Coordinates of C-alpha atoms and ligand atoms in Angstrom, one line a residue:
M2 CA 83.7 245.9 -12.7
T3 CA 80.9 243.6 -11.6
S4 CA 81.0 240.1 -12.9
N5 CA 77.8 238.4 -13.9
S6 CA 77.8 234.8 -12.7
E7 CA 75.0 234.3 -15.6
V8 CA 77.4 235.3 -18.5
E9 CA 80.7 233.8 -19.6
T10 CA 83.5 236.4 -19.2
D11 CA 85.3 237.0 -22.6
P12 CA 88.1 239.5 -22.1
R13 CA 88.1 240.5 -25.9
L14 CA 84.7 242.2 -25.3
Q15 CA 85.6 244.4 -22.0
V16 CA 85.5 247.9 -22.6
K17 CA 86.1 251.0 -20.6
I18 CA 83.8 254.3 -21.0
G19 CA 86.3 256.8 -19.1
S20 CA 86.5 255.6 -15.6
V21 CA 83.6 252.9 -16.2
E22 CA 84.4 249.1 -17.2
L23 CA 82.1 246.7 -18.7
E24 CA 81.9 243.4 -19.5
N25 CA 80.7 244.0 -22.7
P26 CA 80.0 247.3 -24.8
T27 CA 76.2 246.8 -25.3
I28 CA 74.0 248.5 -22.7
L29 CA 70.5 248.5 -22.1
A30 CA 68.8 252.5 -23.2
S31 CA 67.3 254.4 -21.2
G32 CA 63.2 254.2 -20.8
V33 CA 62.1 250.9 -23.2
L34 CA 61.7 248.6 -20.1
G35 CA 59.6 251.0 -17.8
V36 CA 60.4 251.8 -14.3
A37 CA 60.4 248.5 -12.6
S38 CA 64.0 247.0 -11.3
G39 CA 63.0 243.7 -12.8
G40 CA 63.6 244.9 -16.2
L41 CA 67.2 246.1 -15.4
I42 CA 68.1 243.0 -13.8
S43 CA 66.8 240.8 -16.5
A44 CA 68.6 242.8 -19.3
W45 CA 71.8 242.5 -17.3
K46 CA 71.5 238.7 -16.5
D47 CA 70.8 238.4 -20.3
G48 CA 74.4 240.0 -20.7
A49 CA 74.2 243.5 -21.0
G50 CA 77.1 245.4 -20.1
A51 CA 75.4 247.6 -18.1
V52 CA 71.9 249.2 -17.9
V53 CA 70.6 252.8 -18.0
T54 CA 67.3 253.6 -15.9
K55 CA 64.0 255.1 -17.2
T56 CA 64.7 258.8 -17.1
V57 CA 63.4 260.3 -13.8
G58 CA 62.8 263.8 -12.6
L59 CA 62.4 265.2 -9.4
K60 CA 58.7 265.0 -9.4
P61 CA 56.4 262.1 -10.9
R62 CA 55.5 263.0 -14.4
V63 CA 52.0 261.0 -15.8
G64 CA 53.0 261.5 -19.5
H65 CA 51.3 261.7 -22.8
P66 CA 47.9 260.5 -23.6
G67 CA 47.9 257.0 -25.5
P68 CA 48.6 255.5 -27.8
R69 CA 52.0 255.8 -26.7
I70 CA 53.9 253.3 -28.7
V71 CA 53.1 252.2 -32.4
G72 CA 55.1 249.8 -34.4
L73 CA 55.8 250.8 -38.4
H74 CA 56.9 248.8 -41.0
G75 CA 60.5 247.0 -41.0
D76 CA 60.5 246.9 -37.1
S77 CA 60.8 250.6 -36.5
L78 CA 58.8 252.0 -33.6
M79 CA 57.1 255.7 -32.8
N80 CA 56.7 256.6 -29.5
A81 CA 55.2 259.6 -27.7
M82 CA 55.6 258.5 -23.7
G83 CA 56.3 261.9 -22.2
I84 CA 58.6 260.5 -20.1
P85 CA 56.2 258.9 -17.4
N86 CA 58.1 258.2 -14.3
P87 CA 57.1 258.2 -10.4
G88 CA 59.6 261.1 -9.4
I89 CA 62.9 260.5 -8.0
G90 CA 62.0 259.7 -4.6
E91 CA 59.7 257.0 -5.5
Y92 CA 62.0 255.6 -8.0
L93 CA 65.2 255.5 -5.8
P94 CA 64.1 252.0 -4.1
E95 CA 64.1 250.6 -7.6
I96 CA 67.3 251.4 -8.4
K97 CA 69.0 250.6 -5.2
A98 CA 67.3 247.1 -5.6
A99 CA 69.4 246.4 -9.0
V100 CA 72.7 247.8 -7.7
K101 CA 72.3 245.7 -4.6
Q102 CA 72.2 242.5 -6.9
G103 CA 75.4 243.8 -8.2
V104 CA 74.2 245.4 -11.9
P105 CA 75.9 247.9 -13.3
V106 CA 73.4 250.9 -13.6
I107 CA 73.4 253.7 -15.1
G108 CA 71.0 256.6 -13.9
S109 CA 69.1 258.7 -16.4
A110 CA 68.0 262.6 -15.2
L111 CA 65.8 264.9 -16.5
G112 CA 65.3 268.3 -14.8
S113 CA 63.1 271.8 -15.6
T114 CA 66.4 273.8 -14.8
P115 CA 69.9 273.4 -14.6
K116 CA 69.6 273.0 -10.8
E117 CA 66.9 270.3 -10.8
F118 CA 69.0 268.3 -13.3
A119 CA 72.0 268.6 -10.5
T120 CA 69.6 267.7 -7.4
V121 CA 68.4 264.7 -9.5
A122 CA 71.9 263.9 -10.5
S123 CA 73.0 263.9 -6.9
K124 CA 70.1 261.7 -5.6
L125 CA 71.0 259.2 -8.3
V126 CA 75.1 259.4 -7.4
R127 CA 73.9 258.6 -4.0
S128 CA 71.9 255.5 -4.8
G129 CA 75.0 253.8 -6.3
V130 CA 75.0 254.5 -10.0
L131 CA 78.2 254.3 -12.2
A132 CA 77.5 257.3 -14.2
V133 CA 74.5 259.7 -14.8
E134 CA 73.1 260.0 -18.1
L135 CA 71.5 263.7 -18.8
N136 CA 68.7 263.5 -20.9
V137 CA 68.4 266.8 -22.7
S138 CA 67.1 265.3 -25.8
C139 CA 63.5 263.7 -26.0
P140 CA 61.7 264.9 -28.9
H141 CA 57.9 265.0 -27.7
V142 CA 58.9 267.3 -24.8
D143 CA 59.5 270.6 -26.7
S144 CA 61.7 272.0 -24.2
L145 CA 63.8 269.4 -23.7
Y146 CA 64.8 269.0 -27.3
L147 CA 65.4 273.1 -27.6
L148 CA 67.7 272.6 -24.9
G149 CA 69.7 269.9 -26.1
M150 CA 70.0 271.5 -29.4
D151 CA 71.9 274.5 -27.8
P152 CA 75.4 274.1 -26.7
D153 CA 75.2 276.9 -23.9
S154 CA 72.2 275.5 -22.2
V155 CA 73.9 272.0 -22.5
A156 CA 77.2 273.6 -20.9
D157 CA 75.1 275.2 -18.2
V158 CA 73.4 272.1 -17.5
V159 CA 76.6 270.1 -17.2
T160 CA 78.3 272.5 -15.0
Q161 CA 75.9 272.0 -12.7
V162 CA 75.5 268.5 -12.5
V163 CA 79.4 268.0 -12.3
G164 CA 79.6 270.3 -9.2
K165 CA 77.3 268.1 -7.3
T166 CA 78.0 264.3 -8.1
K167 CA 81.6 263.9 -6.6
G168 CA 83.2 262.8 -9.5
V169 CA 80.7 260.4 -10.9
P170 CA 81.1 260.1 -14.7
I171 CA 78.3 262.4 -16.3
W172 CA 77.1 261.2 -19.8
I173 CA 75.0 263.3 -21.7
K174 CA 72.7 262.2 -24.5
L175 CA 72.0 264.1 -27.7
P176 CA 68.8 264.8 -29.6
G177 CA 68.0 262.8 -32.7
S178 CA 68.9 265.2 -35.5
T179 CA 70.4 265.3 -38.8
D180 CA 72.2 268.4 -38.1
Y181 CA 75.3 267.2 -37.4
P182 CA 77.4 270.3 -37.2
R183 CA 75.3 271.5 -34.4
L184 CA 75.7 268.2 -32.6
V185 CA 79.3 268.3 -32.4
Q186 CA 79.2 271.8 -30.9
V187 CA 76.5 270.7 -28.6
A188 CA 79.1 267.8 -27.9
Q189 CA 82.1 270.0 -27.7
A190 CA 80.5 272.3 -25.4
A191 CA 79.4 269.3 -23.0
E192 CA 83.0 268.1 -23.4
S193 CA 84.4 271.3 -22.0
A194 CA 81.9 271.6 -19.4
G195 CA 83.1 268.2 -18.2
V196 CA 81.2 265.2 -19.5
A197 CA 82.7 261.7 -19.5
A198 CA 81.0 260.4 -22.6
I199 CA 78.6 261.7 -25.6
V200 CA 75.6 259.2 -26.2
A201 CA 74.1 259.3 -29.7
L202 CA 71.1 259.6 -30.2
N203 CA 68.0 259.8 -28.9
T204 CA 64.4 259.1 -31.0
L205 CA 64.4 261.4 -33.9
P206 CA 61.2 263.8 -34.1
A207 CA 58.8 262.3 -36.6
L208 CA 54.9 261.9 -37.4
A209 CA 52.8 259.1 -38.5
I210 CA 49.3 259.5 -39.4
D211 CA 46.5 256.8 -39.6
T212 CA 45.0 257.1 -43.3
E213 CA 41.5 256.1 -42.1
T214 CA 40.9 258.4 -39.1
Q215 CA 43.2 260.9 -40.5
T216 CA 44.8 261.5 -37.3
P217 CA 47.8 261.0 -36.0
L218 CA 48.8 257.5 -34.7
L219 CA 50.2 258.5 -31.0
G220 CA 48.1 260.4 -28.3
A221 CA 50.4 263.2 -28.5
G222 CA 50.2 263.8 -32.2
I223 CA 53.8 263.9 -32.9
G224 CA 56.5 261.6 -31.7
G225 CA 60.0 260.2 -31.7
L226 CA 61.3 257.5 -34.2
S227 CA 63.3 254.6 -33.1
G228 CA 64.6 250.9 -34.5
P229 CA 66.6 250.5 -37.7
A230 CA 65.0 253.1 -39.7
I231 CA 67.3 255.3 -37.6
K232 CA 70.4 253.4 -37.6
P233 CA 72.4 255.3 -40.7
I234 CA 71.4 258.6 -39.3
A235 CA 72.9 257.7 -35.6
V236 CA 75.9 255.7 -37.2
R237 CA 76.4 259.3 -39.1
A238 CA 76.3 261.3 -36.0
V239 CA 78.9 259.1 -34.3
S240 CA 81.0 259.3 -37.2
E241 CA 80.9 263.1 -37.4
L242 CA 81.7 263.4 -33.9
Y243 CA 84.6 261.0 -33.8
K244 CA 86.0 262.7 -37.0
A245 CA 85.5 266.1 -34.9
G246 CA 88.3 264.6 -32.4
L247 CA 86.3 264.7 -28.8
K248 CA 88.5 263.2 -26.3
I249 CA 85.8 261.8 -24.4
P250 CA 84.3 258.1 -25.9
I251 CA 81.0 258.2 -27.8
I252 CA 78.5 255.5 -27.4
G253 CA 76.4 254.8 -30.1
V254 CA 72.3 254.5 -29.9
G255 CA 69.6 253.7 -32.5
G256 CA 68.3 250.6 -34.4
I257 CA 70.9 248.1 -33.0
L258 CA 69.3 244.3 -33.6
T259 CA 72.4 242.5 -34.3
G260 CA 76.2 242.0 -33.1
D261 CA 76.8 243.1 -36.9
D262 CA 75.0 246.5 -35.9
V263 CA 77.2 247.0 -33.1
I264 CA 80.3 246.6 -35.0
E265 CA 79.0 249.3 -37.6
Y266 CA 78.8 251.5 -34.6
L267 CA 82.4 250.8 -33.6
L268 CA 83.7 251.3 -36.9
A269 CA 82.1 254.8 -37.2
G270 CA 83.7 255.6 -33.7
A271 CA 81.8 254.2 -30.8
T272 CA 83.4 252.5 -27.6
A273 CA 80.1 251.4 -26.6
V274 CA 76.7 251.2 -27.7
E275 CA 72.9 251.3 -26.2
I276 CA 70.2 248.9 -27.2
G277 CA 66.3 250.0 -27.1
T278 CA 63.9 249.0 -29.6
G279 CA 65.7 246.0 -30.2
V280 CA 64.8 245.1 -26.8
L281 CA 61.2 245.3 -27.4
I282 CA 60.8 244.0 -30.7
R283 CA 63.4 241.0 -30.7
E284 CA 63.5 238.1 -27.8
S285 CA 64.3 239.3 -24.7
T286 CA 68.0 237.4 -25.4
I287 CA 69.3 240.1 -27.6
F288 CA 72.1 240.8 -25.3
S289 CA 73.2 237.2 -25.4
K290 CA 72.8 237.0 -28.8
T291 CA 74.4 240.5 -29.7
R292 CA 77.6 238.9 -27.5
K293 CA 78.0 235.8 -29.3
E294 CA 77.8 237.4 -32.6
M295 CA 80.4 240.2 -31.9
A296 CA 82.9 237.5 -30.3
D297 CA 82.2 235.3 -33.6
Y298 CA 83.1 238.4 -35.5
L299 CA 86.6 238.7 -33.5
T300 CA 87.4 235.4 -34.2
R301 CA 86.6 235.4 -37.9
H302 CA 88.6 238.6 -38.3
E303 CA 91.2 237.6 -36.1
I304 CA 91.0 240.9 -34.1
Q305 CA 92.4 240.9 -30.3
H306 CA 90.2 243.2 -29.0
I307 CA 87.0 244.6 -29.6
S308 CA 88.3 248.2 -28.9
E309 CA 90.7 247.9 -31.8
L310 CA 87.7 248.4 -34.1
T311 CA 86.7 251.6 -32.7
G312 CA 87.0 254.6 -35.4
C313 CA 88.4 251.9 -37.9
M314 CA 86.3 252.5 -41.0
K315 CA 88.3 252.8 -44.0
D316 CA 88.2 256.0 -46.1
V317 CA 87.0 255.7 -49.4
G318 CA 89.1 258.7 -50.3
V319 CA 86.2 261.1 -52.0
N320 CA 85.2 264.1 -50.2
P321 CA 82.1 265.2 -51.6
Ligands
FMN26 C1 59.5 253.3 -25.5 C2 60.5 254.2 -25.3 C3 60.9 254.7 -24.4 C4 61.9 255.5 -24.2 N1 62.1 256.4 -23.2 C5 63.2 257.1 -23.2 C6 63.8 257.8 -21.8 O1 62.9 257.6 -21.0 N2 64.9 258.5 -21.8 C7 65.7 258.3 -22.9 O2 66.7 258.7 -22.7 N3 65.3 257.7 -23.9 C8 64.2 257.0 -24.1 N4 64.1 256.4 -24.9 C9 65.0 256.4 -26.4 C10 65.9 255.4 -26.4 O3 66.7 255.1 -25.3 C11 66.7 255.3 -27.4 O4 67.7 256.6 -27.6 C12 66.1 255.5 -28.7 O5 65.0 254.7 -28.8 C13 67.0 255.0 -29.8 O6 67.5 253.6 -29.8 P1 66.9 252.2 -30.3 O7 66.7 252.8 -31.9 O8 67.8 251.0 -30.2 O9 65.4 252.1 -29.5 C14 62.8 255.3 -25.2 C15 62.5 254.9 -26.4 C16 61.5 254.2 -26.4 C17 61.2 253.0 -27.6

């Protein structure tokens, strides 16, 4: 574990995601701060336990036409970025710059075939990342979303990646969906193929229309919904995955703005969480703020360690 001289250590908040040890359970989610190393470094300096890079592929992608992000009522966002990225060759120096400063970096990989996923993942591993998160779940890149909803295809990708990444933990990021049984099947297939953690969820497929122009708000037409609107869906996904008895840790993502939101994910069964939209719409100190709120919660409830909360939601004794 790399210690962060800008943030005071609180042993009650330290967590382990398999072999990856973090100072606290909050992680910068992929993509929201773009591709420069500065975004990764500043999130870590604010107190993120780790940071995930922008999703990167083998070759550069220009992404979708604008507008690419629009704000909705109630702090939620719609985006259809289309995974713009400079390609792994150009992006590696940015990732290495963050790794060199001691930032715990998780690389996010994309590929058009299982082999391509494996090539990108192995290059990320050589740059010094702690783990690789496979993005099989972007809702505005059709082929990826379909891949991520298919257990056999996901298992193929994971098998190839695990074979090329020399024991570095591989995480899989599930698509945003309310088809919970299917998400469980995908997670189980990925676990059998060797992933070290399940990340749930990516943005949810959605549409927003400008009633004056009668056209979609986003340049790509459809997009992905993120922020507080998706939190109950992602919390339910985490709970269903936890109840399914996976042996690997679950990382919850979607709509986290406060320390209390983090606790909710832990109670549902998560070991850690990622924060995306919250970093964009709240002040840039969201990690230090949630960290303090988590610590206060532990003190108030006389809980020795944050991991005691994982999966501790109380049963209401009703089975609808
Ligand atoms: C502007 C923007 C860009 C994103 N880019 C990526 C990306 O490159 N790769 C990825 O796996 N997820 C990407 N996401 C999804 C987030 O990582 C996260 O899974 C999702 O937004 C839900 O979490 P949140 O409600 O905290 O934002 C992006 C989300 C937004 C809003």
